[in-house]
mmCIF file of C-alpha atoms in Angstrom:
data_model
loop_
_atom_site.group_PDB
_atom_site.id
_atom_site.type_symbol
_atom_site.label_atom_id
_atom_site.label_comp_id
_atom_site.label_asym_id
_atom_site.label_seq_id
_atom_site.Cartn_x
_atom_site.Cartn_y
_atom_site.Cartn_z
ATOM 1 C CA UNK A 160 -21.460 -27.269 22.834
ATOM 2 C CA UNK A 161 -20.233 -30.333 24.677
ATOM 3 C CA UNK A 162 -21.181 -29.378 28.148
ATOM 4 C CA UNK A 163 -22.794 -26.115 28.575
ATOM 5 C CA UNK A 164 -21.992 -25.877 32.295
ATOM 6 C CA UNK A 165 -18.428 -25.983 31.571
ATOM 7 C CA UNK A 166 -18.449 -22.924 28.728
ATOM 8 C CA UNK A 167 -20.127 -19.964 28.949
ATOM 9 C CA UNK A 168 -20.306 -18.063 24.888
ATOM 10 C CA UNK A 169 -22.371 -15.433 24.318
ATOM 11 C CA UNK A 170 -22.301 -12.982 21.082
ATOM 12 C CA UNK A 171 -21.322 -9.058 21.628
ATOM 13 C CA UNK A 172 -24.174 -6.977 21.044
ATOM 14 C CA UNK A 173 -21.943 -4.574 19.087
ATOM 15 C CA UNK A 174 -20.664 -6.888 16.923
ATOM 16 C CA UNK A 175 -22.786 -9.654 16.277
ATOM 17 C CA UNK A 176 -20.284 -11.979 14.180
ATOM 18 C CA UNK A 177 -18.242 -11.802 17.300
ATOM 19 C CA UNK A 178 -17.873 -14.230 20.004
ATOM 20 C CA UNK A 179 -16.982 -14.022 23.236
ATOM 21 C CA UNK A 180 -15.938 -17.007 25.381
ATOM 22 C CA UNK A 181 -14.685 -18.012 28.449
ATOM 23 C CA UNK A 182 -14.851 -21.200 30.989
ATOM 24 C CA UNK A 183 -17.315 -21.366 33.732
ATOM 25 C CA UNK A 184 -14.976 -22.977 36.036
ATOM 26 C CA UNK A 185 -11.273 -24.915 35.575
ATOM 27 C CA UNK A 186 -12.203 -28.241 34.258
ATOM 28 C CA UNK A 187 -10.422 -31.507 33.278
ATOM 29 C CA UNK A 188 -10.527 -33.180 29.642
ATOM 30 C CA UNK A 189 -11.947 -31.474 26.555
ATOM 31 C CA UNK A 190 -14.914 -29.636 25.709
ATOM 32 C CA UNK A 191 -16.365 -29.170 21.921
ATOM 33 C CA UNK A 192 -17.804 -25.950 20.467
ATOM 34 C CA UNK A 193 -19.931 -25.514 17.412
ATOM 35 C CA UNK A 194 -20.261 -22.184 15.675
ATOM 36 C CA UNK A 195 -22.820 -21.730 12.459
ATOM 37 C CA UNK A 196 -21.194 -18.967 10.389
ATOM 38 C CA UNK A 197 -21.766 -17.840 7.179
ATOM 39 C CA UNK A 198 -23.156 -21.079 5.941
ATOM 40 C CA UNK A 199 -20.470 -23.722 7.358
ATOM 41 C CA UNK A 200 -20.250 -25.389 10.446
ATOM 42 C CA UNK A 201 -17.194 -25.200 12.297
ATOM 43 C CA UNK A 202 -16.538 -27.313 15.542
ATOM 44 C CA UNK A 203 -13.736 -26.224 17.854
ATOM 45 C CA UNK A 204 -11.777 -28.435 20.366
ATOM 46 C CA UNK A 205 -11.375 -26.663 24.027
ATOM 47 C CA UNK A 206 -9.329 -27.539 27.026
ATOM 48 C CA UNK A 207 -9.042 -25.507 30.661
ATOM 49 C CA UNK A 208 -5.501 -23.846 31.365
ATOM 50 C CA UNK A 209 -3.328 -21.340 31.856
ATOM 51 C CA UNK A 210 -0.997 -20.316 28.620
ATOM 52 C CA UNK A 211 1.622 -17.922 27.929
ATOM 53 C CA UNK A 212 1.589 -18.694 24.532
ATOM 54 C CA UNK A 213 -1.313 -18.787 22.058
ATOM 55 C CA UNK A 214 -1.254 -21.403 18.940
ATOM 56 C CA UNK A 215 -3.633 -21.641 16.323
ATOM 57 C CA UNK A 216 -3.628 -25.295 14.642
ATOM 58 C CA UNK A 217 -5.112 -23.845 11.384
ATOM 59 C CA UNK A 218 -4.277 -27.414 9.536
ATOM 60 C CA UNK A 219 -7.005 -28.915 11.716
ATOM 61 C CA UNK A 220 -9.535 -26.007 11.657
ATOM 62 C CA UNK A 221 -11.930 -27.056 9.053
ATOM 63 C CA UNK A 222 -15.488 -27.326 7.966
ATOM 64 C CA UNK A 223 -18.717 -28.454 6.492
ATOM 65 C CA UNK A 224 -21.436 -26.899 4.090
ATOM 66 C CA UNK A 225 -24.608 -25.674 6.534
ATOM 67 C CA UNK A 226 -27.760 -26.579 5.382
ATOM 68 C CA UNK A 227 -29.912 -23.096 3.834
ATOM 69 C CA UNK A 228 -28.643 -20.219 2.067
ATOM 70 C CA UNK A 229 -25.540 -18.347 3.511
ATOM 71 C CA UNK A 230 -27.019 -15.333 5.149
ATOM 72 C CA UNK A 231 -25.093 -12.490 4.249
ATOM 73 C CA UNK A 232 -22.996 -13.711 2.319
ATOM 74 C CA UNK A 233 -22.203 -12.386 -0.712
ATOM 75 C CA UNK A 234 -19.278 -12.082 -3.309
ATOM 76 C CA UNK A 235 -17.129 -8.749 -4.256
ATOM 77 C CA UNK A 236 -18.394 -8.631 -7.752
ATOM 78 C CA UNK A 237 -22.207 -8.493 -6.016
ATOM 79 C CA UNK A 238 -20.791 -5.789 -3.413
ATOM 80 C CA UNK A 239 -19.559 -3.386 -6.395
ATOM 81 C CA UNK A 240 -22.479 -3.638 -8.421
ATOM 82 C CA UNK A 241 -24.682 -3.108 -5.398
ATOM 83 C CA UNK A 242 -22.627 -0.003 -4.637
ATOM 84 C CA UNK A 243 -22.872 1.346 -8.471
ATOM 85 C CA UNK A 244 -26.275 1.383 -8.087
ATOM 86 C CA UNK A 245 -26.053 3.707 -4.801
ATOM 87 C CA UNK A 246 -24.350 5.444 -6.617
ATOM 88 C CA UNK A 247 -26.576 6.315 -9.370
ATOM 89 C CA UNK A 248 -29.216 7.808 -6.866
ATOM 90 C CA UNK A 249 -28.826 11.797 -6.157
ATOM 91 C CA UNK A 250 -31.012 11.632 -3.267
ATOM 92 C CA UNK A 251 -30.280 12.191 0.259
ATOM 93 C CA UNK A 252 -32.265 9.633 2.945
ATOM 94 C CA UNK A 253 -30.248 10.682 6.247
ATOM 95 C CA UNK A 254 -30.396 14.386 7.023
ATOM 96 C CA UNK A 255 -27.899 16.036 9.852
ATOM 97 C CA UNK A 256 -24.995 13.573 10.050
ATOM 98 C CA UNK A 257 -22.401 15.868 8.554
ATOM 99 C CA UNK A 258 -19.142 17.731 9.881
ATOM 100 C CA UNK A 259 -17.047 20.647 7.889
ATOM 101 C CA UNK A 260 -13.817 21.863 9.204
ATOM 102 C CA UNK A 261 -11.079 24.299 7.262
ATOM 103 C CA UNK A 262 -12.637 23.992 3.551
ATOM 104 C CA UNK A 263 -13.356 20.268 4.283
ATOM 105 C CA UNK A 264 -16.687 18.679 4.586
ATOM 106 C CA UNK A 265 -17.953 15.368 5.015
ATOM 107 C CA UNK A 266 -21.419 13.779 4.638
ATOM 108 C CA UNK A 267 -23.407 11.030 4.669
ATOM 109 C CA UNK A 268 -26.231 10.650 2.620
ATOM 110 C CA UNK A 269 -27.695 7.626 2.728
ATOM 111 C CA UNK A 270 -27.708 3.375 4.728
ATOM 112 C CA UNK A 271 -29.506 0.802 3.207
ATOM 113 C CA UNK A 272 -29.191 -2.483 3.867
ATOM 114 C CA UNK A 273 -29.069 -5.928 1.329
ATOM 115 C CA UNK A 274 -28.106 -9.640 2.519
ATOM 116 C CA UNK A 275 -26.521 -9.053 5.982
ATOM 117 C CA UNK A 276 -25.067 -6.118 4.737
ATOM 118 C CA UNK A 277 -25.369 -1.974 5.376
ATOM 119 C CA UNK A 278 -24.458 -0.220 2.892
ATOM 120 C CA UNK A 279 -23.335 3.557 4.087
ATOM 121 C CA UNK A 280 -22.879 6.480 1.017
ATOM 122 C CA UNK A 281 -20.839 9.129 1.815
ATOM 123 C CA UNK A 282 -19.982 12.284 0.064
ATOM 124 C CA UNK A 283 -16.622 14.448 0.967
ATOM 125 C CA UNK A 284 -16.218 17.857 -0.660
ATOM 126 C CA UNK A 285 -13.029 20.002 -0.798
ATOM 127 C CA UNK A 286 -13.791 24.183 -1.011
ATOM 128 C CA UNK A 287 -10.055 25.342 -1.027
ATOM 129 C CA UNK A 288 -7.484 25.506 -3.646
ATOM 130 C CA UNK A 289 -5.409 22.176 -1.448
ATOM 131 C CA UNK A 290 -5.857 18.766 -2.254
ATOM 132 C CA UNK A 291 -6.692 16.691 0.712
ATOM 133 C CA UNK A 292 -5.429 13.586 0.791
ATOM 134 C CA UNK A 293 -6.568 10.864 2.572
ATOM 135 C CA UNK A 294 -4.594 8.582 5.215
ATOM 136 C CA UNK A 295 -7.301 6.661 6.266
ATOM 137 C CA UNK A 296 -10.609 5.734 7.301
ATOM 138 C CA UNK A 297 -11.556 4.846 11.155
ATOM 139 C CA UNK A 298 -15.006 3.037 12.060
ATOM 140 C CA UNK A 299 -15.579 2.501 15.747
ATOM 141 C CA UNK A 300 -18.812 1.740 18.133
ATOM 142 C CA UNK A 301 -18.675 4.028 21.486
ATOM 143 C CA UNK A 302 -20.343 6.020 24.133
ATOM 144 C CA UNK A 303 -22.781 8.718 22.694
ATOM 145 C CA UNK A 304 -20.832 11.157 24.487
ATOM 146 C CA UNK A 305 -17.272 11.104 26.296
ATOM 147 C CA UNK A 306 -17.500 14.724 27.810
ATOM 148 C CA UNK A 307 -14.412 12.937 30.039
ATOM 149 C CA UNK A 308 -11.953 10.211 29.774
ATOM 150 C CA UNK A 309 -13.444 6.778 30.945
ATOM 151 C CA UNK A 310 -12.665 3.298 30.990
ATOM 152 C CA UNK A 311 -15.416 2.355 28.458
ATOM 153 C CA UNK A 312 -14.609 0.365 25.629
ATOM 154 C CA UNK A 313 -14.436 1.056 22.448
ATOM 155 C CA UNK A 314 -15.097 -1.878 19.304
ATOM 156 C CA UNK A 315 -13.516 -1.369 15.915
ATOM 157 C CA UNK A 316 -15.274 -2.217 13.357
ATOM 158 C CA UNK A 317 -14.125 -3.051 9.755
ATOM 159 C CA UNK A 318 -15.479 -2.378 6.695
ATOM 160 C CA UNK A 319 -16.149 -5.473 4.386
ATOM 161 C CA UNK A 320 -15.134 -3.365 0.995
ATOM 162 C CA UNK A 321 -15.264 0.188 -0.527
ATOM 163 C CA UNK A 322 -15.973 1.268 -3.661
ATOM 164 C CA UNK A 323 -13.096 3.665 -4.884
ATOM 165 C CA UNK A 324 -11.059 3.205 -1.901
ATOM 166 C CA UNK A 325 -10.689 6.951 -2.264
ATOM 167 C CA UNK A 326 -7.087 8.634 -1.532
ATOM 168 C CA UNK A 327 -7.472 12.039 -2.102
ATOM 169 C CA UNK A 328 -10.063 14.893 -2.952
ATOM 170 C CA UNK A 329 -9.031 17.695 -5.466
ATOM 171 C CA UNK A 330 -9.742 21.016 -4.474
ATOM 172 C CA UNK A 331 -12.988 22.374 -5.329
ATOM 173 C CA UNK A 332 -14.333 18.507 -6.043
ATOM 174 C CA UNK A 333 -16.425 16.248 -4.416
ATOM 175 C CA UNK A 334 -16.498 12.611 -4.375
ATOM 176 C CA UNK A 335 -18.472 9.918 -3.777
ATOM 177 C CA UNK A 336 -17.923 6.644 -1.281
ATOM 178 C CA UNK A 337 -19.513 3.535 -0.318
ATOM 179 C CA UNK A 338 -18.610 1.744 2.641
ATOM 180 C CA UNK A 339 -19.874 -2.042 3.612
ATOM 181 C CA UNK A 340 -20.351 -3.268 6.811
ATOM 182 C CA UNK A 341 -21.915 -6.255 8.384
ATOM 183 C CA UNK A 342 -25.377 -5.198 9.740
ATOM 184 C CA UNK A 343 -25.202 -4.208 13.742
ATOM 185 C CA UNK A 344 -27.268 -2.704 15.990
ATOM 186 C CA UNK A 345 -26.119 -0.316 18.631
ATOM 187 C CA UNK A 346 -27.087 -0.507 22.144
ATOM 188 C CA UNK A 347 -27.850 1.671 24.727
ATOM 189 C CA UNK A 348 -26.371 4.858 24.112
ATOM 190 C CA UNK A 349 -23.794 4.032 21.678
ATOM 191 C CA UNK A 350 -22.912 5.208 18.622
ATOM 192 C CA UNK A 351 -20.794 4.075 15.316
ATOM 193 C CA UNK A 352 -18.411 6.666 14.471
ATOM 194 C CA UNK A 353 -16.433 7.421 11.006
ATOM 195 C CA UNK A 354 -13.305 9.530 10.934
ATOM 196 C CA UNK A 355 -11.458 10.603 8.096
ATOM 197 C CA UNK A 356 -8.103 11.225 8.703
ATOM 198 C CA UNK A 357 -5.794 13.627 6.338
ATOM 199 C CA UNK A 358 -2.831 12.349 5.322
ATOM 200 C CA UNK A 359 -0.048 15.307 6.930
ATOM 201 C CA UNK A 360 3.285 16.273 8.433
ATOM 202 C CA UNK A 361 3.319 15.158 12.394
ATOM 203 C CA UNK A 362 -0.013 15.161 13.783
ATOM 204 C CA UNK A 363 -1.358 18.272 11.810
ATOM 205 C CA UNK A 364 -4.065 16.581 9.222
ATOM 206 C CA UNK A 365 -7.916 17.624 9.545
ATOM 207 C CA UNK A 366 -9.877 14.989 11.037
ATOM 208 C CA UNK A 367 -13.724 14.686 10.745
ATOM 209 C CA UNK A 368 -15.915 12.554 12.141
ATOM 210 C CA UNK A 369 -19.643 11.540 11.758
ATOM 211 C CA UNK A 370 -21.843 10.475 14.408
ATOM 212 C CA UNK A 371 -23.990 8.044 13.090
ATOM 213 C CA UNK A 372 -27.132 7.295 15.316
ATOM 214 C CA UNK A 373 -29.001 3.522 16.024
ATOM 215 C CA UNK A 374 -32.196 5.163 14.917
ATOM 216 C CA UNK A 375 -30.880 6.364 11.405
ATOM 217 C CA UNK A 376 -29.308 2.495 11.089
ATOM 218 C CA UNK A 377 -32.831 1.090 11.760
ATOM 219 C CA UNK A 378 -34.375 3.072 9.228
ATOM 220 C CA UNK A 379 -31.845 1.628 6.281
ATOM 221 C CA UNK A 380 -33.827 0.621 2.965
ATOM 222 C CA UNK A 381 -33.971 -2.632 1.265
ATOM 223 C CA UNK A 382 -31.467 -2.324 -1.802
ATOM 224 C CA UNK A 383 -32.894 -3.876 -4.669
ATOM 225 C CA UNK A 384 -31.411 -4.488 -8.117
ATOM 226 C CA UNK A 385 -33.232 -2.564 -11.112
#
């Protein structure tokens, strides 16, 4: 940083390949910002003002090889094989994290964790005659519990890649899905949260949702290749 009393950057907690920035004080002139991510080196130009409009000089926003290995970093062709593996295992690790509602039921069954990366298996089975077919998938950090509406903030968080990007679930089937995600940790009382979402008329689709706990995230396994 150029001058540390002029910025003040600090990473969220939720989110820790998110950065959150903001000036100390109105100052004069320019400041400089260097970021280390994912194995490059990118140094960012700041000035003090006040802007109604935001532009983002992406010809200028370059950068230069870090020196070690890229933590967490790895390529799609690594992710899927990674996930096959997962796959090949019957065995539950995480016990309790399920929901069922009208024939539907979702699970998951196991975290482990490889490169940066956690790696989240979960199974969804169909028990009536209906396909279900799926809209989408939500991840989200909040509270532990909102018994009432509050201003608390919620932090989306965005899954990395998925193995069969699955779209629907036959009836009497189960299926099997991996979702990646960069590690995190969850403070305090919070929680990460996955919501399935059927795909319906209006606003009348099934929705269920897993509470997934800090303490079953901190006991992921090492994934190794066989």
């Amino acid at each position: 940083m150029g001058d540390p009393t002029l910025i003040l950057a600090e990473v969220v907690p939720e989110l820790p390949n998110l950065i959150r920035l903001k000036a100390a004080e109105p100052f004069d002139g320019e400041s400089s910002l260097t970021i280390v991510c994912q194995g490059r080196i990118y140094t960012l130009v700041l000035e003090s003002g006040v802007s109604d409009q935001i532009t983002y000089q992406l010809d200028v926003f370059t950068s230069e090889k870090a020196g070690g290995s890229p933590s967490g970093l790895m390529p799609d062709y690594v992710l899927k094989e990674l996930c096959e593996q997962i796959l090949l295992k019957r065995k539950s690790q995480v016990r309790g994290v399920k929901e069922k509602k009208d024939g539907i039921k979702i699970q998951l069954k196991t975290i482990t964790q490889k490169n940066g990366f956690l790696f989240f298996e979960v199974r969804m089975t169909n028990k009536t005659n209906l396909a279900y077919r799926v809209d989408r998938f939500h991840w989200w950090i909040d509270d532990q519990r909102q018994l009432k509406a509050t201003n608390t903030q919620e932090y989306q968080v965005e899954p990395v890649y998925r193995h069969y990007a699955v779209k629907i679930i036959p009836g009497y089937t189960s299926v099997r899905e991996v979702f990646v995600l960069p590690n995190l940790v969850l403070p305090g009382k919070r929680v990460l949260r996955l919501e399935m979402i059927e795909k319906a008329l209006g606003n009348t689709g099934r929705r269920l949702t897993l509470e997934i706990g800090n303490k079953d995230i901190l006991r992921a396994k090492e994934l190794n290749f066989n």
